[in-house]
Amino acid sequence: MSVPARVLKLCGEGEYRDEAEAFLRAPGDAALVHRGVMRSLVVRCPDGCGETLIVNLDPRAGKAWWLDQRGGRVTLYPSVWRDAGCKSHFIVWRGKIIWCDRFEYGNEEPDYDAALEAKVFGLLSPDEWRSGVSMANTLDEIPWDVSRAARRLVRLGNAVEGTGDRRDWFRRVR
Ligand SMILES: [Zn+2]
């Protein structure tokens, strides 16, 4: 078993899947399939199993991930989860791969933005639950960044997070 990748590297772009897949060399390498619109991101599985993952980006083709490339680094939302094969489960966040079920040791999150924490707090109300994704849309920020800031507010005692279906929903403490 090879060492799991900790970064997702965008290596190229093609019109068709096989064209994009030709760019992939190492675990964590990725390439876009772009034909008119972004269709998918092909990724050499970052756990080193050698398989290629197809992450759908086109809502017309079914469940689609949100892809962001600010700062030249890829973010995907939500997490990528393989039901079959190696069952890898990971988050791609500003180019970093954060492992969820395995290899957690060595996970390294992107830098924390304290200014974002104040913006998130400004959106929270004591009377209404607000989801991390909805706040990210309002702020034009990355959902992973927003949820992390909100959870820090929870740890500080300024906000609460829901449970069950309301996980990743927040409200301000009265
Ligand atoms: Zn794998």
Coordinates of N, CA and C and ligand atoms in Angstrom, one line a residue:
M1 N 0.9 -1.2 0.0 CA 0.0 0.0 0.0 C 0.9 1.2 0.0
S2 N 0.6 2.1 -1.0 CA 1.5 3.3 -1.0 C 1.0 4.4 0.0
V3 N 1.7 5.4 0.2 CA 1.3 6.5 1.1 C 0.2 7.3 0.5
P4 N -0.9 7.6 1.3 CA -2.0 8.3 0.7 C -1.6 9.8 0.3
A5 N -2.1 10.3 -0.7 CA -1.9 11.7 -1.1 C -2.5 12.6 -0.2
R6 N -1.8 13.7 0.0 CA -2.4 14.8 0.9 C -2.7 16.1 0.1
V7 N -2.4 16.1 -1.2 CA -2.8 17.2 -2.0 C -3.4 16.7 -3.3
L8 N -4.4 17.5 -3.8 CA -5.0 17.2 -5.1 C -4.4 18.2 -6.1
K9 N -3.8 17.6 -7.1 CA -3.1 18.4 -8.1 C -3.8 18.4 -9.4
L10 N -4.2 19.6 -9.9 CA -4.9 19.7 -11.2 C -3.9 19.7 -12.3
C11 N -3.9 18.6 -13.1 CA -2.8 18.4 -14.1 C -3.2 18.8 -15.5
G12 N -4.5 19.0 -15.8 CA -4.9 19.3 -17.1 C -6.4 19.3 -17.3
E13 N -6.7 19.4 -18.6 CA -8.1 19.5 -18.9 C -8.3 18.8 -20.3
G14 N -9.4 18.1 -20.5 CA -9.7 17.5 -21.8 C -11.2 17.6 -22.1
E15 N -11.5 17.3 -23.3 CA -13.0 17.4 -23.7 C -13.7 16.1 -23.3
Y16 N -12.9 15.0 -23.3 CA -13.5 13.7 -23.0 C -12.7 13.0 -21.9
R17 N -13.4 12.1 -21.3 CA -12.8 11.4 -20.1 C -11.4 10.8 -20.3
D18 N -11.3 10.1 -21.5 CA -10.0 9.4 -21.7 C -8.9 10.4 -21.9
E19 N -9.3 11.6 -22.6 CA -8.3 12.6 -22.8 C -7.8 13.2 -21.5
A20 N -8.8 13.5 -20.5 CA -8.4 14.0 -19.2 C -7.6 13.0 -18.4
E21 N -8.1 11.7 -18.5 CA -7.4 10.7 -17.7 C -6.0 10.5 -18.1
A22 N -5.6 10.8 -19.3 CA -4.2 10.7 -19.8 C -3.2 11.6 -19.0
F23 N -3.8 12.6 -18.3 CA -2.9 13.5 -17.5 C -2.5 12.9 -16.2
L24 N -3.3 11.9 -15.8 CA -3.1 11.4 -14.4 C -1.9 10.4 -14.3
R25 N -1.0 10.7 -13.3 CA 0.2 9.9 -13.1 C 0.2 9.3 -11.7
A26 N 0.0 10.2 -10.7 CA 0.2 9.8 -9.3 C -1.1 9.9 -8.5
P27 N -1.2 9.2 -7.4 CA -2.4 9.4 -6.6 C -2.6 10.8 -6.2
G28 N -3.8 11.3 -6.4 CA -4.2 12.7 -6.1 C -4.1 13.6 -7.3
D29 N -3.6 13.1 -8.4 CA -3.6 13.8 -9.7 C -5.1 13.9 -10.2
A30 N -5.4 15.1 -10.8 CA -6.8 15.3 -11.2 C -6.8 16.0 -12.5
A31 N -7.8 15.9 -13.3 CA -8.0 16.6 -14.6 C -9.5 16.9 -14.8
L32 N -9.8 18.0 -15.4 CA -11.2 18.4 -15.7 C -11.6 17.9 -17.0
V33 N -12.8 17.4 -17.1 CA -13.5 17.1 -18.4 C -14.4 18.3 -18.6
H34 N -14.0 19.1 -19.6 CA -14.7 20.4 -19.9 C -15.2 20.4 -21.4
R35 N -16.4 20.3 -21.6 CA -17.0 20.2 -23.0 C -18.2 21.2 -22.9
G36 N -18.0 22.4 -23.3 CA -19.0 23.4 -23.2 C -19.2 23.9 -21.7
V37 N -19.5 23.0 -20.9 CA -19.5 23.2 -19.4 C -18.6 22.2 -18.7
M38 N -18.3 22.4 -17.5 CA -17.6 21.5 -16.7 C -18.4 20.2 -16.5
R39 N -17.9 19.1 -17.0 CA -18.7 17.8 -16.9 C -18.3 17.0 -15.7
S40 N -17.0 16.9 -15.5 CA -16.5 16.1 -14.3 C -15.1 16.3 -14.0
L41 N -14.7 15.9 -12.9 CA -13.3 15.9 -12.5 C -12.8 14.4 -12.3
V42 N -11.8 14.0 -13.1 CA -11.3 12.7 -12.9 C -10.1 12.8 -12.0
V43 N -10.0 11.8 -11.1 CA -9.0 11.8 -10.0 C -8.4 10.5 -9.9
R44 N -7.1 10.4 -10.0 CA -6.4 9.1 -9.6 C -6.6 9.0 -8.1
C45 N -7.2 7.9 -7.7 CA -7.6 7.7 -6.3 C -6.5 8.0 -5.4
P46 N -6.7 9.0 -4.5 CA -5.6 9.4 -3.6 C -5.1 8.4 -2.6
D47 N -5.8 7.3 -2.4 CA -5.3 6.3 -1.5 C -4.3 5.4 -2.1
G48 N -4.1 5.5 -3.4 CA -3.0 4.7 -4.0 C -3.5 3.4 -4.6
C49 N -4.8 3.2 -4.6 CA -5.3 1.9 -5.1 C -5.2 1.8 -6.6
G50 N -5.0 2.9 -7.3 CA -4.7 2.9 -8.7 C -6.0 3.1 -9.6
E51 N -7.1 3.2 -8.9 CA -8.4 3.4 -9.7 C -8.6 4.9 -10.0
T52 N -9.4 5.1 -11.0 CA -9.8 6.5 -11.3 C -11.2 6.8 -10.8
L53 N -11.3 7.9 -10.1 CA -12.6 8.4 -9.6 C -13.2 9.4 -10.6
I54 N -14.5 9.3 -10.8 CA -15.1 10.3 -11.7 C -16.1 11.1 -10.7
V55 N -15.7 12.4 -10.6 CA -16.6 13.3 -9.7 C -17.4 14.1 -10.7
N56 N -18.7 13.9 -10.6 CA -19.7 14.6 -11.5 C -19.8 16.0 -11.1
L57 N -19.7 16.9 -12.1 CA -19.8 18.4 -11.8 C -21.0 19.0 -12.6
D58 N -21.7 18.1 -13.3 CA -22.8 18.6 -14.2 C -24.2 18.2 -13.6
P59 N -24.9 19.2 -13.0 CA -26.2 18.8 -12.4 C -27.2 18.1 -13.4
R60 N -27.0 18.3 -14.7 CA -27.9 17.7 -15.6 C -27.7 16.2 -15.6
A61 N -26.5 15.7 -15.2 CA -26.1 14.3 -15.2 C -26.3 13.6 -13.9
G62 N -27.1 14.2 -13.0 CA -27.3 13.6 -11.7 C -26.7 14.4 -10.5
K63 N -26.5 13.7 -9.4 CA -25.9 14.4 -8.2 C -24.5 15.0 -8.6
A64 N -24.4 16.3 -8.4 CA -23.2 17.0 -8.8 C -22.5 17.6 -7.6
W65 N -21.2 17.6 -7.7 CA -20.4 18.3 -6.7 C -20.1 19.8 -7.1
W66 N -19.9 20.6 -6.1 CA -19.5 22.0 -6.3 C -18.0 22.0 -6.4
L67 N -17.5 22.6 -7.5 CA -16.0 22.7 -7.6 C -15.7 24.2 -7.6
D68 N -14.6 24.5 -6.9 CA -14.1 25.9 -6.8 C -12.6 25.9 -7.0
Q69 N -12.1 26.9 -7.7 CA -10.7 26.9 -8.0 C -10.0 28.2 -7.5
R70 N -10.6 28.9 -6.5 CA -10.0 30.1 -6.1 C -8.5 29.9 -5.6
G71 N -7.7 30.9 -5.9 CA -6.3 30.7 -5.5 C -5.5 29.6 -6.3
G72 N -6.2 29.1 -7.4 CA -5.5 28.1 -8.2 C -5.6 26.7 -7.5
R73 N -6.4 26.6 -6.4 CA -6.4 25.3 -5.7 C -7.9 24.8 -5.7
V74 N -8.0 23.5 -5.9 CA -9.3 22.9 -6.1 C -10.0 22.7 -4.7
T75 N -11.3 23.0 -4.6 CA -12.1 22.6 -3.5 C -13.3 21.9 -4.1
L76 N -13.7 20.8 -3.5 CA -15.0 20.1 -3.9 C -15.9 20.1 -2.7
Y77 N -17.2 20.2 -2.9 CA -18.2 20.1 -1.9 C -19.4 19.3 -2.4
P78 N -19.9 18.4 -1.7 CA -19.4 17.8 -0.4 C -18.2 16.9 -0.5
S79 N -18.0 16.1 0.5 CA -16.9 15.1 0.5 C -17.1 14.1 -0.6
V80 N -16.0 13.5 -1.0 CA -16.0 12.4 -2.0 C -16.0 11.1 -1.3
W81 N -16.9 10.2 -1.6 CA -17.0 8.9 -0.9 C -17.2 7.8 -1.9
R82 N -16.4 6.9 -1.9 CA -16.5 5.7 -2.8 C -17.3 4.6 -2.0
D83 N -18.4 4.2 -2.5 CA -19.2 3.1 -1.9 C -18.6 1.8 -2.2
A84 N -17.9 1.7 -3.3 CA -17.3 0.4 -3.7 C -15.8 0.4 -3.6
G85 N -15.2 -0.7 -4.0 CA -13.7 -0.8 -4.1 C -13.1 -0.4 -2.7
C86 N -12.1 0.6 -2.8 CA -11.3 0.9 -1.6 C -12.1 1.7 -0.6
K87 N -13.3 2.2 -0.9 CA -14.2 2.9 0.0 C -13.5 4.2 0.6
S88 N -12.7 4.8 -0.2 CA -12.0 6.0 0.2 C -13.1 7.1 0.5
H89 N -12.9 7.9 1.6 CA -13.7 9.0 1.9 C -12.9 10.2 2.3
F90 N -13.0 11.3 1.5 CA -12.1 12.4 1.8 C -12.7 13.7 1.3
I91 N -12.2 14.8 1.9 CA -12.6 16.2 1.5 C -11.4 16.8 0.7
V92 N -11.8 17.5 -0.3 CA -10.8 18.3 -1.1 C -11.1 19.8 -0.8
W93 N -10.1 20.4 -0.1 CA -10.3 21.7 0.4 C -9.1 22.5 0.2
R94 N -9.2 23.5 -0.8 CA -8.1 24.4 -1.1 C -6.9 23.6 -1.5
G95 N -7.1 22.5 -2.3 CA -6.0 21.7 -2.8 C -5.5 20.7 -1.8
K96 N -6.0 20.7 -0.6 CA -5.5 19.7 0.4 C -6.6 18.6 0.4
I97 N -6.1 17.4 0.6 CA -6.9 16.2 0.8 C -7.0 15.9 2.3
I98 N -8.2 16.0 2.8 CA -8.5 15.7 4.3 C -9.2 14.3 4.3
W99 N -8.5 13.3 4.9 CA -9.1 12.0 5.0 C -10.1 11.9 6.1
C100 N -11.2 11.2 5.9 CA -12.3 11.2 6.8 C -12.3 9.9 7.6
D101 N -12.0 8.7 7.0 CA -12.2 7.5 7.7 C -10.8 6.8 8.0
R102 N -9.9 7.0 7.1 CA -8.6 6.4 7.3 C -7.5 7.4 7.1
F103 N -6.3 7.2 7.5 CA -5.2 8.0 7.3 C -5.4 9.4 8.0
E104 N -6.3 9.5 9.0 CA -6.5 10.8 9.6 C -5.3 11.5 10.1
Y105 N -4.4 10.6 10.6 CA -3.1 11.1 11.1 C -2.4 11.8 9.9
G106 N -2.0 13.0 10.1 CA -1.3 13.7 9.0 C -2.2 14.7 8.3
N107 N -3.5 14.7 8.6 CA -4.4 15.6 7.9 C -4.0 17.0 8.3
E108 N -4.0 17.9 7.4 CA -3.6 19.3 7.6 C -4.5 20.2 6.9
E109 N -5.3 21.0 7.7 CA -6.3 21.9 7.1 C -5.7 23.1 6.6
P110 N -6.4 23.8 5.6 CA -5.9 25.1 5.1 C -5.9 26.1 6.3
D111 N -5.1 27.2 6.1 CA -5.0 28.2 7.1 C -6.4 28.8 7.5
Y112 N -6.5 29.1 8.8 CA -7.7 29.7 9.3 C -7.8 31.2 9.1
D113 N -9.0 31.6 8.7 CA -9.2 33.0 8.4 C -10.1 33.6 9.5
A114 N -9.5 34.4 10.4 CA -10.2 34.9 11.5 C -11.2 35.9 11.1
A115 N -11.0 36.6 10.0 CA -11.9 37.6 9.5 C -13.2 37.0 9.1
L116 N -13.1 35.8 8.6 CA -14.4 35.1 8.1 C -15.2 34.7 9.3
E117 N -14.6 34.4 10.5 CA -15.3 34.1 11.7 C -16.3 35.3 12.1
A118 N -15.8 36.5 12.0 CA -16.7 37.6 12.3 C -17.8 37.8 11.3
K119 N -17.6 37.5 10.0 CA -18.6 37.5 9.0 C -19.7 36.5 9.2
V120 N -19.2 35.3 9.6 CA -20.2 34.2 9.9 C -21.0 34.6 11.1
F121 N -20.4 35.1 12.1 CA -21.1 35.5 13.4 C -22.2 36.5 13.0
G122 N -21.8 37.4 12.1 CA -22.8 38.5 11.7 C -24.0 37.9 11.0
L123 N -23.9 36.7 10.4 CA -25.0 36.2 9.7 C -25.9 35.3 10.6
L124 N -25.4 35.0 11.8 CA -26.2 34.1 12.7 C -27.2 34.9 13.5
S125 N -28.3 34.3 13.7 CA -29.4 34.9 14.5 C -29.7 33.9 15.6
P126 N -30.2 34.4 16.8 CA -30.6 33.5 17.9 C -31.9 32.8 17.6
D127 N -32.7 33.3 16.6 CA -34.0 32.8 16.4 C -34.1 31.8 15.2
E128 N -33.1 31.8 14.4 CA -33.2 31.0 13.1 C -32.0 30.2 12.9
W129 N -32.2 28.9 12.5 CA -31.0 28.1 12.2 C -30.6 28.5 10.8
R130 N -29.3 28.4 10.5 CA -28.7 28.8 9.2 C -27.7 27.7 8.9
S131 N -27.8 27.2 7.6 CA -26.8 26.1 7.3 C -25.5 26.7 6.8
G132 N -24.4 25.9 7.0 CA -23.1 26.3 6.5 C -23.1 26.7 5.1
V133 N -23.8 25.8 4.2 CA -23.8 26.0 2.8 C -24.5 27.3 2.4
S134 N -25.6 27.6 3.1 CA -26.4 28.8 2.8 C -25.5 30.1 3.2
M135 N -24.8 30.0 4.3 CA -23.9 31.1 4.7 C -22.8 31.3 3.7
A136 N -22.3 30.2 3.2 CA -21.2 30.2 2.2 C -21.7 30.9 0.9
N137 N -22.9 30.5 0.5 CA -23.5 31.2 -0.7 C -23.6 32.7 -0.5
T138 N -24.1 33.1 0.7 CA -24.3 34.5 0.9 C -23.0 35.2 0.9
L139 N -22.0 34.6 1.5 CA -20.7 35.3 1.6 C -19.7 35.1 0.4
D140 N -20.2 34.2 -0.5 CA -19.3 33.8 -1.6 C -18.0 33.2 -1.1
E141 N -18.1 32.3 -0.1 CA -17.0 31.7 0.5 C -17.1 30.2 0.3
I142 N -16.1 29.4 0.7 CA -16.1 28.0 0.6 C -16.8 27.3 1.8
P143 N -17.8 26.4 1.5 CA -18.5 25.9 2.7 C -17.6 25.3 3.8
W144 N -16.5 24.6 3.4 CA -15.7 24.1 4.5 C -15.1 25.2 5.4
D145 N -14.7 26.3 4.8 CA -14.2 27.4 5.6 C -15.3 28.0 6.5
V146 N -16.5 28.1 6.0 CA -17.6 28.7 6.7 C -18.0 27.7 7.9
S147 N -18.1 26.4 7.6 CA -18.5 25.5 8.7 C -17.4 25.5 9.8
R148 N -16.1 25.5 9.4 CA -15.1 25.5 10.4 C -15.1 26.8 11.3
A149 N -15.4 27.9 10.6 CA -15.5 29.2 11.4 C -16.7 29.1 12.4
A150 N -17.9 28.5 11.9 CA -19.0 28.4 12.7 C -18.8 27.4 13.9
R151 N -18.0 26.3 13.6 CA -17.7 25.4 14.7 C -16.8 26.0 15.7
R152 N -16.0 26.9 15.3 CA -15.1 27.6 16.3 C -16.0 28.5 17.1
L153 N -17.0 29.2 16.5 CA -17.9 30.0 17.3 C -18.6 29.1 18.3
V154 N -18.9 27.9 18.0 CA -19.6 26.9 18.9 C -18.7 26.6 20.1
R155 N -17.4 26.3 19.7 CA -16.4 26.0 20.8 C -16.2 27.2 21.8
L156 N -16.4 28.4 21.2 CA -16.2 29.6 22.0 C -17.5 30.0 22.8
G157 N -18.5 29.2 22.6 CA -19.8 29.4 23.3 C -20.7 30.5 22.7
N158 N -20.4 30.9 21.5 CA -21.1 32.0 20.9 C -22.2 31.5 19.9
A159 N -22.2 30.2 19.6 CA -23.1 29.6 18.7 C -23.4 28.2 19.1
V160 N -24.5 27.6 18.6 CA -24.7 26.2 18.7 C -25.0 25.5 17.4
E161 N -24.6 24.3 17.3 CA -24.8 23.5 16.1 C -25.9 22.5 16.3
G162 N -26.7 22.3 15.3 CA -27.8 21.3 15.4 C -27.2 19.9 15.4
T163 N -28.1 18.9 15.6 CA -27.7 17.5 15.5 C -28.6 16.8 14.5
G164 N -28.2 15.6 14.1 CA -29.0 14.8 13.2 C -29.1 15.5 11.9
D165 N -30.3 15.7 11.4 CA -30.5 16.4 10.1 C -30.0 17.9 10.2
R166 N -29.9 18.4 11.3 CA -29.5 19.8 11.5 C -28.0 19.9 11.8
R167 N -27.3 18.9 11.5 CA -25.8 19.0 11.6 C -25.4 20.0 10.5
D168 N -24.4 20.8 10.9 CA -23.9 21.8 9.9 C -25.0 23.0 9.8
W169 N -25.9 23.0 10.7 CA -26.8 24.2 10.8 C -26.5 24.9 12.2
F170 N -26.5 26.2 12.2 CA -26.0 26.9 13.3 C -27.0 28.0 13.7
R171 N -27.0 28.4 15.0 CA -27.6 29.6 15.4 C -26.8 30.3 16.5
R172 N -27.0 31.6 16.6 CA -26.3 32.3 17.7 C -26.9 32.0 19.0
V173 N -26.0 32.0 20.1 CA -26.5 31.8 21.4 C -27.1 33.1 21.9
R174 N -28.3 33.0 22.5 CA -29.0 34.1 23.0 C -28.2 34.9 24.0
Ligands
ZN1 ZN -8.8 4.0 -3.8

